[in-house]
CSV table of C-alpha atoms in Angstrom, one decimal:
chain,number,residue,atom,x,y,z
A,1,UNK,CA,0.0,0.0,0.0
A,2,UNK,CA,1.5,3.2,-1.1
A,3,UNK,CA,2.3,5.6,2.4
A,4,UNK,CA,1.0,9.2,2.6
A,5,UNK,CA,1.5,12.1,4.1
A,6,UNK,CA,-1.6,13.8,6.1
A,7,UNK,CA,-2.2,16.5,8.0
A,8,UNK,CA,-5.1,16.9,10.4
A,9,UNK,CA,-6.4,20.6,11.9
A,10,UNK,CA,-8.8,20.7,14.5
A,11,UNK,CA,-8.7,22.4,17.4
A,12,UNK,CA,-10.5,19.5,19.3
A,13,UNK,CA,-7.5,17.9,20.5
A,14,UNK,CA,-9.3,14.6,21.1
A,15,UNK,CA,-10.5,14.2,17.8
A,16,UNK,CA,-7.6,15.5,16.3
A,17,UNK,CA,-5.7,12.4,18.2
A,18,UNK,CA,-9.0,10.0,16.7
A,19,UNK,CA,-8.1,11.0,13.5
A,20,UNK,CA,-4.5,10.6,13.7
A,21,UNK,CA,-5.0,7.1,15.1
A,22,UNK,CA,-7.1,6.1,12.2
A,23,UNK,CA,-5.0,7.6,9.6
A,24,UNK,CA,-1.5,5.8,10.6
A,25,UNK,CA,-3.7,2.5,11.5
A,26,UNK,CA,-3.8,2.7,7.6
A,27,UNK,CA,0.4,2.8,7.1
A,28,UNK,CA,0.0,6.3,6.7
A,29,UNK,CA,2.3,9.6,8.5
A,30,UNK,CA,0.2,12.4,10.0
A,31,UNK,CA,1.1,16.3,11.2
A,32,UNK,CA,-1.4,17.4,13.8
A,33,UNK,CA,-2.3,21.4,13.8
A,34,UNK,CA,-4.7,23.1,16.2
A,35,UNK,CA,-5.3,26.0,14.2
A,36,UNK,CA,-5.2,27.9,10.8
A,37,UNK,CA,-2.1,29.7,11.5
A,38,UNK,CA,-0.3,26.8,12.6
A,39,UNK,CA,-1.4,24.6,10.0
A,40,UNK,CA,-0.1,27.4,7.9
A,41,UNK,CA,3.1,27.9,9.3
A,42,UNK,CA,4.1,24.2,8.5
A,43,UNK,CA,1.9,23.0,5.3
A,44,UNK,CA,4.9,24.2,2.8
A,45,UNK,CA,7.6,22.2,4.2
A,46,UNK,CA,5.2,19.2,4.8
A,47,UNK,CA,4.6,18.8,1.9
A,48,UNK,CA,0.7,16.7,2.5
A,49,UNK,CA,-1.0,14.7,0.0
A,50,UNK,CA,-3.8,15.1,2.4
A,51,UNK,CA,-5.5,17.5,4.6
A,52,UNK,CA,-8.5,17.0,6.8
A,53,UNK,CA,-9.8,20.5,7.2
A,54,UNK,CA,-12.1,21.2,10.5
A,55,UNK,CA,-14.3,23.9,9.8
A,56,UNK,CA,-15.3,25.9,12.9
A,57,UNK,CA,-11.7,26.9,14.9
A,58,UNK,CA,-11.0,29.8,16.6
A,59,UNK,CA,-8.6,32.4,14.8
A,60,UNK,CA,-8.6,32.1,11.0
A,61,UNK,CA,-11.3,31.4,9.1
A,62,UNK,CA,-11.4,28.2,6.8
A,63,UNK,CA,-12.0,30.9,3.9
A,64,UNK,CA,-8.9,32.8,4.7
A,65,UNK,CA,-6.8,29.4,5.4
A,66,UNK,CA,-7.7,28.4,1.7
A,67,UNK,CA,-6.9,32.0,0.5
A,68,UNK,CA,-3.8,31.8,2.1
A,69,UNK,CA,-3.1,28.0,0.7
A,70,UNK,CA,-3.8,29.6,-3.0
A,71,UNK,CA,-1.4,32.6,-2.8
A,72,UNK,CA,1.5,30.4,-1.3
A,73,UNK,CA,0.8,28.0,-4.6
A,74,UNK,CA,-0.3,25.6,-2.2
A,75,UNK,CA,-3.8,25.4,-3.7
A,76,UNK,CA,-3.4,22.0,-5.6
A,77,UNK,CA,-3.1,19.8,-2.2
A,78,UNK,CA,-6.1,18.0,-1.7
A,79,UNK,CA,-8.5,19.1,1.2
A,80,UNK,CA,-11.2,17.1,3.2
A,81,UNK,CA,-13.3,19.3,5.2
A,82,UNK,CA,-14.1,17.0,8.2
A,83,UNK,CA,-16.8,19.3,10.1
A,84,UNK,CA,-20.0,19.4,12.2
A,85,UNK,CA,-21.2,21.9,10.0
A,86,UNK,CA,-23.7,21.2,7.4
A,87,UNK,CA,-23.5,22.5,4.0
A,88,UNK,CA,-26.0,22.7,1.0
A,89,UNK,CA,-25.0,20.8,-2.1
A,90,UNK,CA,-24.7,24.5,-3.8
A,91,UNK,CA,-22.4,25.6,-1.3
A,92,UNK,CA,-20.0,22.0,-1.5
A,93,UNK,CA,-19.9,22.4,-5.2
A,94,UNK,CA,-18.3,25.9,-4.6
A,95,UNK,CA,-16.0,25.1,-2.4
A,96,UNK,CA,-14.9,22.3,-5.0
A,97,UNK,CA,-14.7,24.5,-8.3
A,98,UNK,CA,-13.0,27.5,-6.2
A,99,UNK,CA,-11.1,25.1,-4.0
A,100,UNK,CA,-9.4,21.9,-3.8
A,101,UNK,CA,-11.9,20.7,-1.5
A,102,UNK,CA,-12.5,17.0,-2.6
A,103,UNK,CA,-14.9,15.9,0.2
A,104,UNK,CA,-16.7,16.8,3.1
A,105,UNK,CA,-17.1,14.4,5.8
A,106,UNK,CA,-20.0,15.5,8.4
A,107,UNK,CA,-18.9,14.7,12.0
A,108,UNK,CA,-19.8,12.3,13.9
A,109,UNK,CA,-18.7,10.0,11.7
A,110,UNK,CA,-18.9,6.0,10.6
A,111,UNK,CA,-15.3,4.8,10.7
A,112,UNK,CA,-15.6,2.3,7.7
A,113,UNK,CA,-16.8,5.5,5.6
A,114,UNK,CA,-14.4,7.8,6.5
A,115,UNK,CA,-11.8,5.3,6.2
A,116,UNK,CA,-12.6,4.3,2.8
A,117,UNK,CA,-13.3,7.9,1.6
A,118,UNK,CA,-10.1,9.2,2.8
A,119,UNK,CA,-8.5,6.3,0.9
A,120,UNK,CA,-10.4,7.4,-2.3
A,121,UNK,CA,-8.5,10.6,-2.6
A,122,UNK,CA,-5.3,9.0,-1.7
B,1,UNK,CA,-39.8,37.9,28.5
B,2,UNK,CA,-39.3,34.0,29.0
B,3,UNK,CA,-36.0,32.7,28.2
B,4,UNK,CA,-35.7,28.9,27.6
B,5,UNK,CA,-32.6,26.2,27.7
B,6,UNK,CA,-33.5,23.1,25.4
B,7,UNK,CA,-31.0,20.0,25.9
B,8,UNK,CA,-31.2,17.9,22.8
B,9,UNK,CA,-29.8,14.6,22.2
B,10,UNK,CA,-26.9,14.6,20.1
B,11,UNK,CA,-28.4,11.9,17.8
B,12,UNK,CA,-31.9,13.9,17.4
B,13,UNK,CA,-30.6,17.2,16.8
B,14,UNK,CA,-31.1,18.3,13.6
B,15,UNK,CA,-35.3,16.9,14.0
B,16,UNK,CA,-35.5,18.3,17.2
B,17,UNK,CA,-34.3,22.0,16.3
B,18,UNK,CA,-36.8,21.8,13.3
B,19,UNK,CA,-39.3,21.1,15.8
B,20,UNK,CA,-38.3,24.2,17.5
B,21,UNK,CA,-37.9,26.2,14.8
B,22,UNK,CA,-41.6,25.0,14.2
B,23,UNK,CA,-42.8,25.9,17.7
B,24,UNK,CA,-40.9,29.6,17.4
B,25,UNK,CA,-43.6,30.3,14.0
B,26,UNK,CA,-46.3,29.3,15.9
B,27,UNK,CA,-46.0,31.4,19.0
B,28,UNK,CA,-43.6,34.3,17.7
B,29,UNK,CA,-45.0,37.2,15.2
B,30,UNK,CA,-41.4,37.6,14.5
B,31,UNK,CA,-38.3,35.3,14.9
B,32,UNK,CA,-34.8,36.0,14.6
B,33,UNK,CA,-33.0,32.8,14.4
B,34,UNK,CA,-28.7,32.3,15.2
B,35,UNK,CA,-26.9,29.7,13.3
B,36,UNK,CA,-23.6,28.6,14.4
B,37,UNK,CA,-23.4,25.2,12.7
B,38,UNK,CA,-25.7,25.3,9.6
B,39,UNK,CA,-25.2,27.5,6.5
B,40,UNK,CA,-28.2,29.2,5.4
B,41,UNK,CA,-28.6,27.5,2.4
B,42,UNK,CA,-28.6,24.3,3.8
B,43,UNK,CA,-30.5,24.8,7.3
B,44,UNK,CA,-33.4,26.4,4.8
B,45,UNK,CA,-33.4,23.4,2.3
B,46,UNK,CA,-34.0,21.0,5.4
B,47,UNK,CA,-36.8,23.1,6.6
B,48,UNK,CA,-38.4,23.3,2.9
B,49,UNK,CA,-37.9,19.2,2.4
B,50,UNK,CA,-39.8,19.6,6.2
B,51,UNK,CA,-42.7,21.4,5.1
B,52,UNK,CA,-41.6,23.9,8.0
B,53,UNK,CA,-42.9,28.0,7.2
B,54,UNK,CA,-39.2,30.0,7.6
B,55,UNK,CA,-41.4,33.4,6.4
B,56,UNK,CA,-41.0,35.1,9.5
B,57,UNK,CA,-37.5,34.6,11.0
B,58,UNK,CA,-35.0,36.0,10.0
B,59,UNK,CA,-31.8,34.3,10.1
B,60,UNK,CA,-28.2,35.1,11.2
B,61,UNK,CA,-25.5,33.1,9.8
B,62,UNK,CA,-22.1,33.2,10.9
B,63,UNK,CA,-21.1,29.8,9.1
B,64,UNK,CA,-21.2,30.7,5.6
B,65,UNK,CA,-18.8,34.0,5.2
B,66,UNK,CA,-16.1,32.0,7.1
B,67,UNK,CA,-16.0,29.5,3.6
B,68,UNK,CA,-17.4,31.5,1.0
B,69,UNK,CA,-18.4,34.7,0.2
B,70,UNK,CA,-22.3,34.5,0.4
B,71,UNK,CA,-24.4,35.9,-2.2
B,72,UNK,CA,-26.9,38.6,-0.3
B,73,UNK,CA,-30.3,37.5,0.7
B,74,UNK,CA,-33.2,39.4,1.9
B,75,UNK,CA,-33.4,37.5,5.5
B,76,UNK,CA,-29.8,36.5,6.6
B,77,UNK,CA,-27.4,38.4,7.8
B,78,UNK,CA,-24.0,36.8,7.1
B,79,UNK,CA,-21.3,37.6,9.8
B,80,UNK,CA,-17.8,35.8,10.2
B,81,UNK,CA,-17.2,36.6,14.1
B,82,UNK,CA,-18.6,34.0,16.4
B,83,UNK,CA,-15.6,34.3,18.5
B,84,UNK,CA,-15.8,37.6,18.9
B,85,UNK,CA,-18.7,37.8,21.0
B,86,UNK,CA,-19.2,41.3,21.2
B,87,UNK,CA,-19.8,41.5,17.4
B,88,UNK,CA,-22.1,38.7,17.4
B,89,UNK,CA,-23.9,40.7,20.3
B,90,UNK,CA,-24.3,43.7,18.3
B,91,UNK,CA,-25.1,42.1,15.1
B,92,UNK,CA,-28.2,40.0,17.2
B,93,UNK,CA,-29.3,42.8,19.0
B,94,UNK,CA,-29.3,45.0,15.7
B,95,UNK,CA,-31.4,42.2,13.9
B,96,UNK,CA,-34.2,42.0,16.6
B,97,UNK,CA,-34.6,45.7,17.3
B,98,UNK,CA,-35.0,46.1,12.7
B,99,UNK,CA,-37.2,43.5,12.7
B,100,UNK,CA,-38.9,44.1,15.8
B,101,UNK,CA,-38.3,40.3,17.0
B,102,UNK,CA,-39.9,38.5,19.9
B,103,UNK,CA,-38.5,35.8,19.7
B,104,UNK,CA,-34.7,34.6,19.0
B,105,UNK,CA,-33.2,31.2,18.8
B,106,UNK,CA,-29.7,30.5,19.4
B,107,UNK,CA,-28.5,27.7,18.0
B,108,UNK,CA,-26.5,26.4,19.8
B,109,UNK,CA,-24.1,27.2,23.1
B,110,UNK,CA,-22.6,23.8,22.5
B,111,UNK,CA,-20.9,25.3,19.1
B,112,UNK,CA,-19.5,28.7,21.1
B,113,UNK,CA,-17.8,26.3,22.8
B,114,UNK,CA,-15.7,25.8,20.0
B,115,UNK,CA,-14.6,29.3,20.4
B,116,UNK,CA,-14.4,30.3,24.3
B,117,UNK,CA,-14.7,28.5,27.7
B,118,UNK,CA,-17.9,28.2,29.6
B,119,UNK,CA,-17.2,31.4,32.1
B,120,UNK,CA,-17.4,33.8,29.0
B,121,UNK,CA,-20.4,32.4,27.7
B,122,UNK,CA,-22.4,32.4,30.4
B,123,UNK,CA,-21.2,36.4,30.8
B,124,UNK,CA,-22.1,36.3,27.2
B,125,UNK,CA,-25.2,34.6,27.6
B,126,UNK,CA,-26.1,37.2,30.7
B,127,UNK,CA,-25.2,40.4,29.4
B,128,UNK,CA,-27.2,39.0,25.8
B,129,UNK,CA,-30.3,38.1,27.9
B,130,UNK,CA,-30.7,41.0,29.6
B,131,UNK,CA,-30.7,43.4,26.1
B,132,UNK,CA,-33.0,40.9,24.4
B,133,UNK,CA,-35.6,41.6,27.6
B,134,UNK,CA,-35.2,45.0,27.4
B,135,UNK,CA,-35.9,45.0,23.7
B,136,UNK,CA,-39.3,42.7,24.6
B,137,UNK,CA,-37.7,39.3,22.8
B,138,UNK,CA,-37.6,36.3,24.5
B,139,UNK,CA,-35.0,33.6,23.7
B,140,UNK,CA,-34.8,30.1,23.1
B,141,UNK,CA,-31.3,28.9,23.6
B,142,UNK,CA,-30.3,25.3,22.5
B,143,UNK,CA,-27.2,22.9,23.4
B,144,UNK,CA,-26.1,19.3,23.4
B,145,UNK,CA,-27.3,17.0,26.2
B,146,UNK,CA,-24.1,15.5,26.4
B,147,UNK,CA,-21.4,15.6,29.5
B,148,UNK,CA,-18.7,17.4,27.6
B,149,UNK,CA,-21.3,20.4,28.2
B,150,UNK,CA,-23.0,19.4,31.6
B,151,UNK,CA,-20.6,23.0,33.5
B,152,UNK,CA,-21.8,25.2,30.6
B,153,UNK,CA,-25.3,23.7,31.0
B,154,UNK,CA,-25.3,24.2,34.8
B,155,UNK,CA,-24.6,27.7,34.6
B,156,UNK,CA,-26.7,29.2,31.8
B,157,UNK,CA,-29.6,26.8,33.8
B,158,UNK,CA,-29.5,29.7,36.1
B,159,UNK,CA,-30.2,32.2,33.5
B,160,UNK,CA,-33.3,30.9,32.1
B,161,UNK,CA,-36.7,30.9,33.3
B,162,UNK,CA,-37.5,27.2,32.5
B,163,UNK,CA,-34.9,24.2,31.1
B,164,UNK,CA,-36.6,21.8,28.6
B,165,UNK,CA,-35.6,18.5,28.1
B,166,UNK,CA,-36.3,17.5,24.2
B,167,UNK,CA,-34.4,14.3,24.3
């Protein structure tokens, strides 16, 4: 199975640490952020194939995260927005022609579908 | 002015905020109606597929400007500041007194949470309650019946005339 690189953001530590256990279960290597700006700070060097995006985190906006993502030429890494918030179809379409959102995965979440979706863009 | 904690099970949420959202046309002339976990769009398509009347509230949305930038409509007001609370204040407070609410729902605590600890919500919640009162609008606040939020729940309990249980 080919390894990956991921990086998770959410400023829910515990399910930051949920994620992170899932994601290596499946040979892969993760980068934990809590926020936008450290995400940020880091996201060049590490280089992600991956990012699981939270939605709702104190300081930056996911808007201006993705902004900032598209001036650094960083705009091409894949994102999966991994959120309590719910979107309309509309809005999800948007975010995928403006961004490279690929998914949106609505917490809570079933483990075998998140596994397996995560693997899709992989 | 009656102000109103509702504890809703975490796997009924979304059905049991419609129902209040259902309750608040019935009883409210006017209804001004705080997201903090469902864009516009999509909180408005679940209440069409419900059958649910949205004609009278107006809705404040502070989901969708954090993503995207929102195309204007007629009853939302799109704000990207729920962690500052005294611009969320403001921009509620501003929304009830132009539409003359009665009634606002605030949904939900359990998402500020997200943002601050439970001390500065409750001062939040306080200092929010009291200006809705003397502007003659009632609230109707909603949270997570869940243990993570059982402090927060505690201490806003004290705020409210009457705690419902929805399940």
């Amino acid at each position: 199975m080919k390894m990956s690189k991921l990086m998770i953001v959410d400023d829910n530590h515990d399910i930051a640490k949920t994620l992170k256990l899932i994601v290596e279960k499946q040979g892969h290597t993760t980068d934990i952020s809590h926020d936008g700006k450290e995400f940020l700070s880091k996201v060049a060097m590490y280089k992600p194939n991956l990012v699981l995006l939270d939605v709702m985190m104190p300081g930056l906006t996911t808007k201006e995260i993705l902004a900032d993502m598209k001036q650094k030429k960083l705009g091409k890494i894949k994102i999966i927005l991994v959120t309590v918030v719910r979107f309309s179809d509309d809005e999800l379409n948007l975010l995928k022609k403006e961004n490279n959102v690929v998914d949106y995965i609505t917490k809570p979440f079933d483990l075998r579908d998140f596994v397996s979706r995560v693997k899709k863009q992989l | 002015m009656v102000n109103i904690l509702t504890l809703i099970d975490p796997d009924e949420y979304s059905s049991k905020v419609h129902l209040v959202l259902k309750d608040a046309e019935e009883i409210s002339s006017k209804t001004v109606y705080v997201s903090l976990n469902k864009t516009y769009n999509s909180l408005t398509e679940q209440l069409k597929d419900k059958g649910i009347d949205f004609s009278k509230i107006t809705f404040i949305d502070t989901i969708t400007a954090t993503i995207i930038e929102p195309k204007p409509i007629q009853n939302c007001v799109y704000i990207e500041s729920s962690d500052n609370f005294k611009d969320l204040q403001n921009c509620i407070l501003n929304t009830v007194k132009t539409n003359s609410a009665d009634l606002l729902v605030f949904d939900s605590l359990s998402s500020l949470t997200t943002y601050k600890e439970s001390d500065e919500i409750v001062k939040f919640m306080k200092i929010l309650l009291a200006s809705l009162s003397i502007n003659g609008c009632s609230a109707i606040l909603t949270c997570l019946k869940d243990d993570e939020h059982l402090p927060l729940i505690n201490k806003i309990k004290l705020l409210v005339n009457k705690t419902i249980n929805l399940g």
